[in-house]
mmCIF file of C-alpha atoms in Angstrom:
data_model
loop_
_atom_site.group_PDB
_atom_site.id
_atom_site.type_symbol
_atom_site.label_atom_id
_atom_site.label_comp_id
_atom_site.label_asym_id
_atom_site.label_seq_id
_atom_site.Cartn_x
_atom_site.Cartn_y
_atom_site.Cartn_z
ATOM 1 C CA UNK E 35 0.000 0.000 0.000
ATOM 2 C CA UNK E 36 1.103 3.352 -0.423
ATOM 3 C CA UNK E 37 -0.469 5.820 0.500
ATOM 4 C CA UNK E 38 -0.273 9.497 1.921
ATOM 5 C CA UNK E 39 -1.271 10.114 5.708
ATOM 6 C CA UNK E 40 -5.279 9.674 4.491
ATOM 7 C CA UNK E 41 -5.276 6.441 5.023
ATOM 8 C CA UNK E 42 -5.014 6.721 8.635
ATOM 9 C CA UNK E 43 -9.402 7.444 8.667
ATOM 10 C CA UNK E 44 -9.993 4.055 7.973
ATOM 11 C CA UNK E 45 -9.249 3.401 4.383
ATOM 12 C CA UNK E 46 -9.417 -0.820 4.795
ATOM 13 C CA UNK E 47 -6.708 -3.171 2.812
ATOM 14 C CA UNK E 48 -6.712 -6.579 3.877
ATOM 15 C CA UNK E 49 -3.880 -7.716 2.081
ATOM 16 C CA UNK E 50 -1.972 -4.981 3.314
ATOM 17 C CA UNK E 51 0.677 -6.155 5.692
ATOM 18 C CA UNK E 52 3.218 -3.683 5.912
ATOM 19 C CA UNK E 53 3.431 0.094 6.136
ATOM 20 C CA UNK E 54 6.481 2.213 5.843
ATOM 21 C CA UNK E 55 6.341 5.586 7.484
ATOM 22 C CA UNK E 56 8.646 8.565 5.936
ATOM 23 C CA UNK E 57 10.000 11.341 8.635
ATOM 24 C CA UNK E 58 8.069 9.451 11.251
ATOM 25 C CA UNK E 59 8.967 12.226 13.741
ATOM 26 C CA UNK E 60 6.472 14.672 11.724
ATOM 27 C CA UNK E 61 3.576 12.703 13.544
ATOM 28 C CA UNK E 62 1.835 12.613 16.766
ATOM 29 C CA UNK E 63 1.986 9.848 18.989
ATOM 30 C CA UNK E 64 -1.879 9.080 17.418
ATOM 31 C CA UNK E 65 -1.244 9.079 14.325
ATOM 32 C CA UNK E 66 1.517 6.809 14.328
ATOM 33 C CA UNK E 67 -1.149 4.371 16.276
ATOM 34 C CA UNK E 68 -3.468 5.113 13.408
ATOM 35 C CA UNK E 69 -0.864 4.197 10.719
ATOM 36 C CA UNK E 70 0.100 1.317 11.872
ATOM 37 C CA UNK E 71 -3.238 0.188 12.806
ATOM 38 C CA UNK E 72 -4.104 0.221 8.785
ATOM 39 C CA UNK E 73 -1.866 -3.117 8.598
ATOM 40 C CA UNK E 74 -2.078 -6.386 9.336
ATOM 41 C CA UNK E 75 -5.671 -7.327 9.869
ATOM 42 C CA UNK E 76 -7.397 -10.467 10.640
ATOM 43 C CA UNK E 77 -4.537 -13.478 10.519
ATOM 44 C CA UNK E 78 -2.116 -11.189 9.092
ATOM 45 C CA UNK E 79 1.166 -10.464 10.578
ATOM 46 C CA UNK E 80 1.975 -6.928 10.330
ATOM 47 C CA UNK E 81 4.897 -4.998 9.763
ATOM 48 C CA UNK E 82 5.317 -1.453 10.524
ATOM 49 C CA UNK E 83 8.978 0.405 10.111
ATOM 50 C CA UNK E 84 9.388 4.259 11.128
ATOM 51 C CA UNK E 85 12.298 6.123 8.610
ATOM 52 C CA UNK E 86 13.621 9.078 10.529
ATOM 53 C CA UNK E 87 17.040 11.369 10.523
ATOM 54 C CA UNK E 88 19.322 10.327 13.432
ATOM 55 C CA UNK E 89 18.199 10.736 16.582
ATOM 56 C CA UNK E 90 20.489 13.637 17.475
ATOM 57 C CA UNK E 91 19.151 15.984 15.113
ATOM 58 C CA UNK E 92 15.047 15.079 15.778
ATOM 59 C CA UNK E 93 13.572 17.416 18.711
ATOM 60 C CA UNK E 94 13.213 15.954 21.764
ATOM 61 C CA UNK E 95 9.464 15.514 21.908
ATOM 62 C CA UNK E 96 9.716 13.680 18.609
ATOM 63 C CA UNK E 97 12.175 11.366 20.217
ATOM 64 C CA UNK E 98 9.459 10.781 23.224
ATOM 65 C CA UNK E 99 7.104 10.344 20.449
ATOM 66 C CA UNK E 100 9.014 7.556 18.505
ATOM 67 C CA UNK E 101 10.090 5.806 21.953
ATOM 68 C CA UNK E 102 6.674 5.678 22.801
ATOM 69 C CA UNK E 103 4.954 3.905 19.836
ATOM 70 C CA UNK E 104 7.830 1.678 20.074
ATOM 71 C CA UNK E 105 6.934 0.744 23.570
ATOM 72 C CA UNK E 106 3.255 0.567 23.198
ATOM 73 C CA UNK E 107 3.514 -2.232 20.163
ATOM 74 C CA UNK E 108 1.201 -4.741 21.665
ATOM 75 C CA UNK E 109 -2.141 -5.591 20.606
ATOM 76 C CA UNK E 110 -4.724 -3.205 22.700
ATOM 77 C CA UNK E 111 -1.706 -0.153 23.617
ATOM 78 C CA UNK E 112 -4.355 2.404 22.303
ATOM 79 C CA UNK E 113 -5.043 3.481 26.033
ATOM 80 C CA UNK E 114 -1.669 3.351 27.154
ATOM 81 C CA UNK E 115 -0.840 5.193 24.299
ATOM 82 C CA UNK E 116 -3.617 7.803 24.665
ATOM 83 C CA UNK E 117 -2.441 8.302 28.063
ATOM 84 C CA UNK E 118 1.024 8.928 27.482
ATOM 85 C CA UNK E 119 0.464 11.553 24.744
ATOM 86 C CA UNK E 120 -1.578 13.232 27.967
ATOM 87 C CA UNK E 121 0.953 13.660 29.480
ATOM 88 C CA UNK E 122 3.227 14.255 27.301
ATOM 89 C CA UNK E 123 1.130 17.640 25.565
ATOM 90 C CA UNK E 124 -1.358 17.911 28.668
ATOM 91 C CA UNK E 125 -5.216 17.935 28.561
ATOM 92 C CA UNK E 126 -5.840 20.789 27.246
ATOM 93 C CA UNK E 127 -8.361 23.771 28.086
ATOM 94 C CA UNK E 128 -11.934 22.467 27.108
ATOM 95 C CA UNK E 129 -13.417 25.972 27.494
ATOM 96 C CA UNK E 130 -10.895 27.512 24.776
ATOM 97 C CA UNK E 131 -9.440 27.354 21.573
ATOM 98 C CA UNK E 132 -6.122 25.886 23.062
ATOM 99 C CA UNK E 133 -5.473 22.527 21.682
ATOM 100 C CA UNK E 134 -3.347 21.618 24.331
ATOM 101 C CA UNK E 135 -2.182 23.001 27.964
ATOM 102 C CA UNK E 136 -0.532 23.138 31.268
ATOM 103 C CA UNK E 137 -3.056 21.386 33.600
ATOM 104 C CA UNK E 138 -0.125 19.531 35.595
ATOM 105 C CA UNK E 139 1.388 22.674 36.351
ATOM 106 C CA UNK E 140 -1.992 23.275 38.944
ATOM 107 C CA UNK E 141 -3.117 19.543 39.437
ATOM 108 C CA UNK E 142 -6.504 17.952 38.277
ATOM 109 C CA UNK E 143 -8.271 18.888 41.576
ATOM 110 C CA UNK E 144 -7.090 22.310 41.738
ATOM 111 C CA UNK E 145 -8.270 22.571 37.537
ATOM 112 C CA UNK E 146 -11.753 21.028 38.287
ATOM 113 C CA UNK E 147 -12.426 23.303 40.865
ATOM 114 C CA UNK E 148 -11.310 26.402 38.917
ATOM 115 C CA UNK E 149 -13.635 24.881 35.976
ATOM 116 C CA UNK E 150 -16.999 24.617 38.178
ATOM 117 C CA UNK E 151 -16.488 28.378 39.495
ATOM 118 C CA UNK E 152 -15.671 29.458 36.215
ATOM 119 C CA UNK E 153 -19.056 27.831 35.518
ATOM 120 C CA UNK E 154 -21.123 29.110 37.827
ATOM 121 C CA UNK E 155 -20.069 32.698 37.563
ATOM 122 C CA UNK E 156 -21.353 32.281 33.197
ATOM 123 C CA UNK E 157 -24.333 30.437 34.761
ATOM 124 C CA UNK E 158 -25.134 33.930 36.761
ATOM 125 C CA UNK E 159 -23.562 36.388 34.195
ATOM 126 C CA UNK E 160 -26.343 34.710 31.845
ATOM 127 C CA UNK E 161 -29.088 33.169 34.097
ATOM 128 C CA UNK E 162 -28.919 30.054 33.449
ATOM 129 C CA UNK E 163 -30.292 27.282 36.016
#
């Protein structure tokens, strides 16, 4: 198969049991998962190989990226995987346009309890019960 990055939104090839990925350290830590999900189905033994530059000249984050899908190979990593990229990039701000964020820099507890009075002050800036 070859393919550009589109097949990673389900495009289905059976037959298809390997997948080569070029500059693997241009993708996220999901869309590696996705890529190499698109191989190997049923019976099929798959093969996945990652081409990148030499480590030393990759960022760093790319190199936590590439160690990361190599250590999450096994069948059902998708969760492990989703949580490492969590905390690798952080959760993000669901009230904003910020794909991304900081919440381990104020804790969970401390950013759920900033979200509900963040809450209730729109619910009485709009009246909303």
């Amino acid at each position: 198969l070859l393919s550009t990055a589109i097949v990673e939104s389900g495009i289905d090839i059976p037959g298809a049991n390997t997948i080569i990925i070029n500059d693997a350290h241009r993708f996220g830590l999901a869309d590696l998962h996705q890529l190499r999900g698109r191989v190997g189905r049923f019976k099929v033994q798959a093969y996945a190989y990652l081409s990148v530059p030499s480590f030393e000249v990759i960022p760093a984050d790319a190199r936590k990226r590439l160690q990361m899908i190599e250590e999450f190979s096994h069948l059902g990593s998708g969760f492990e995987i989703a949580m490492s990229d969590l905390e690798l990039r952080g959760a993000g701000n669901i009230l904003g346009q910020e794909q991304h964020g900081f919440i381990w820099m104020v804790g969970f507890d401390l950013y759920c309890r900033l979200l509900k009075k963040e809450i209730e002050y729109l619910r009485q800036v709009f009246n909303i019960k």
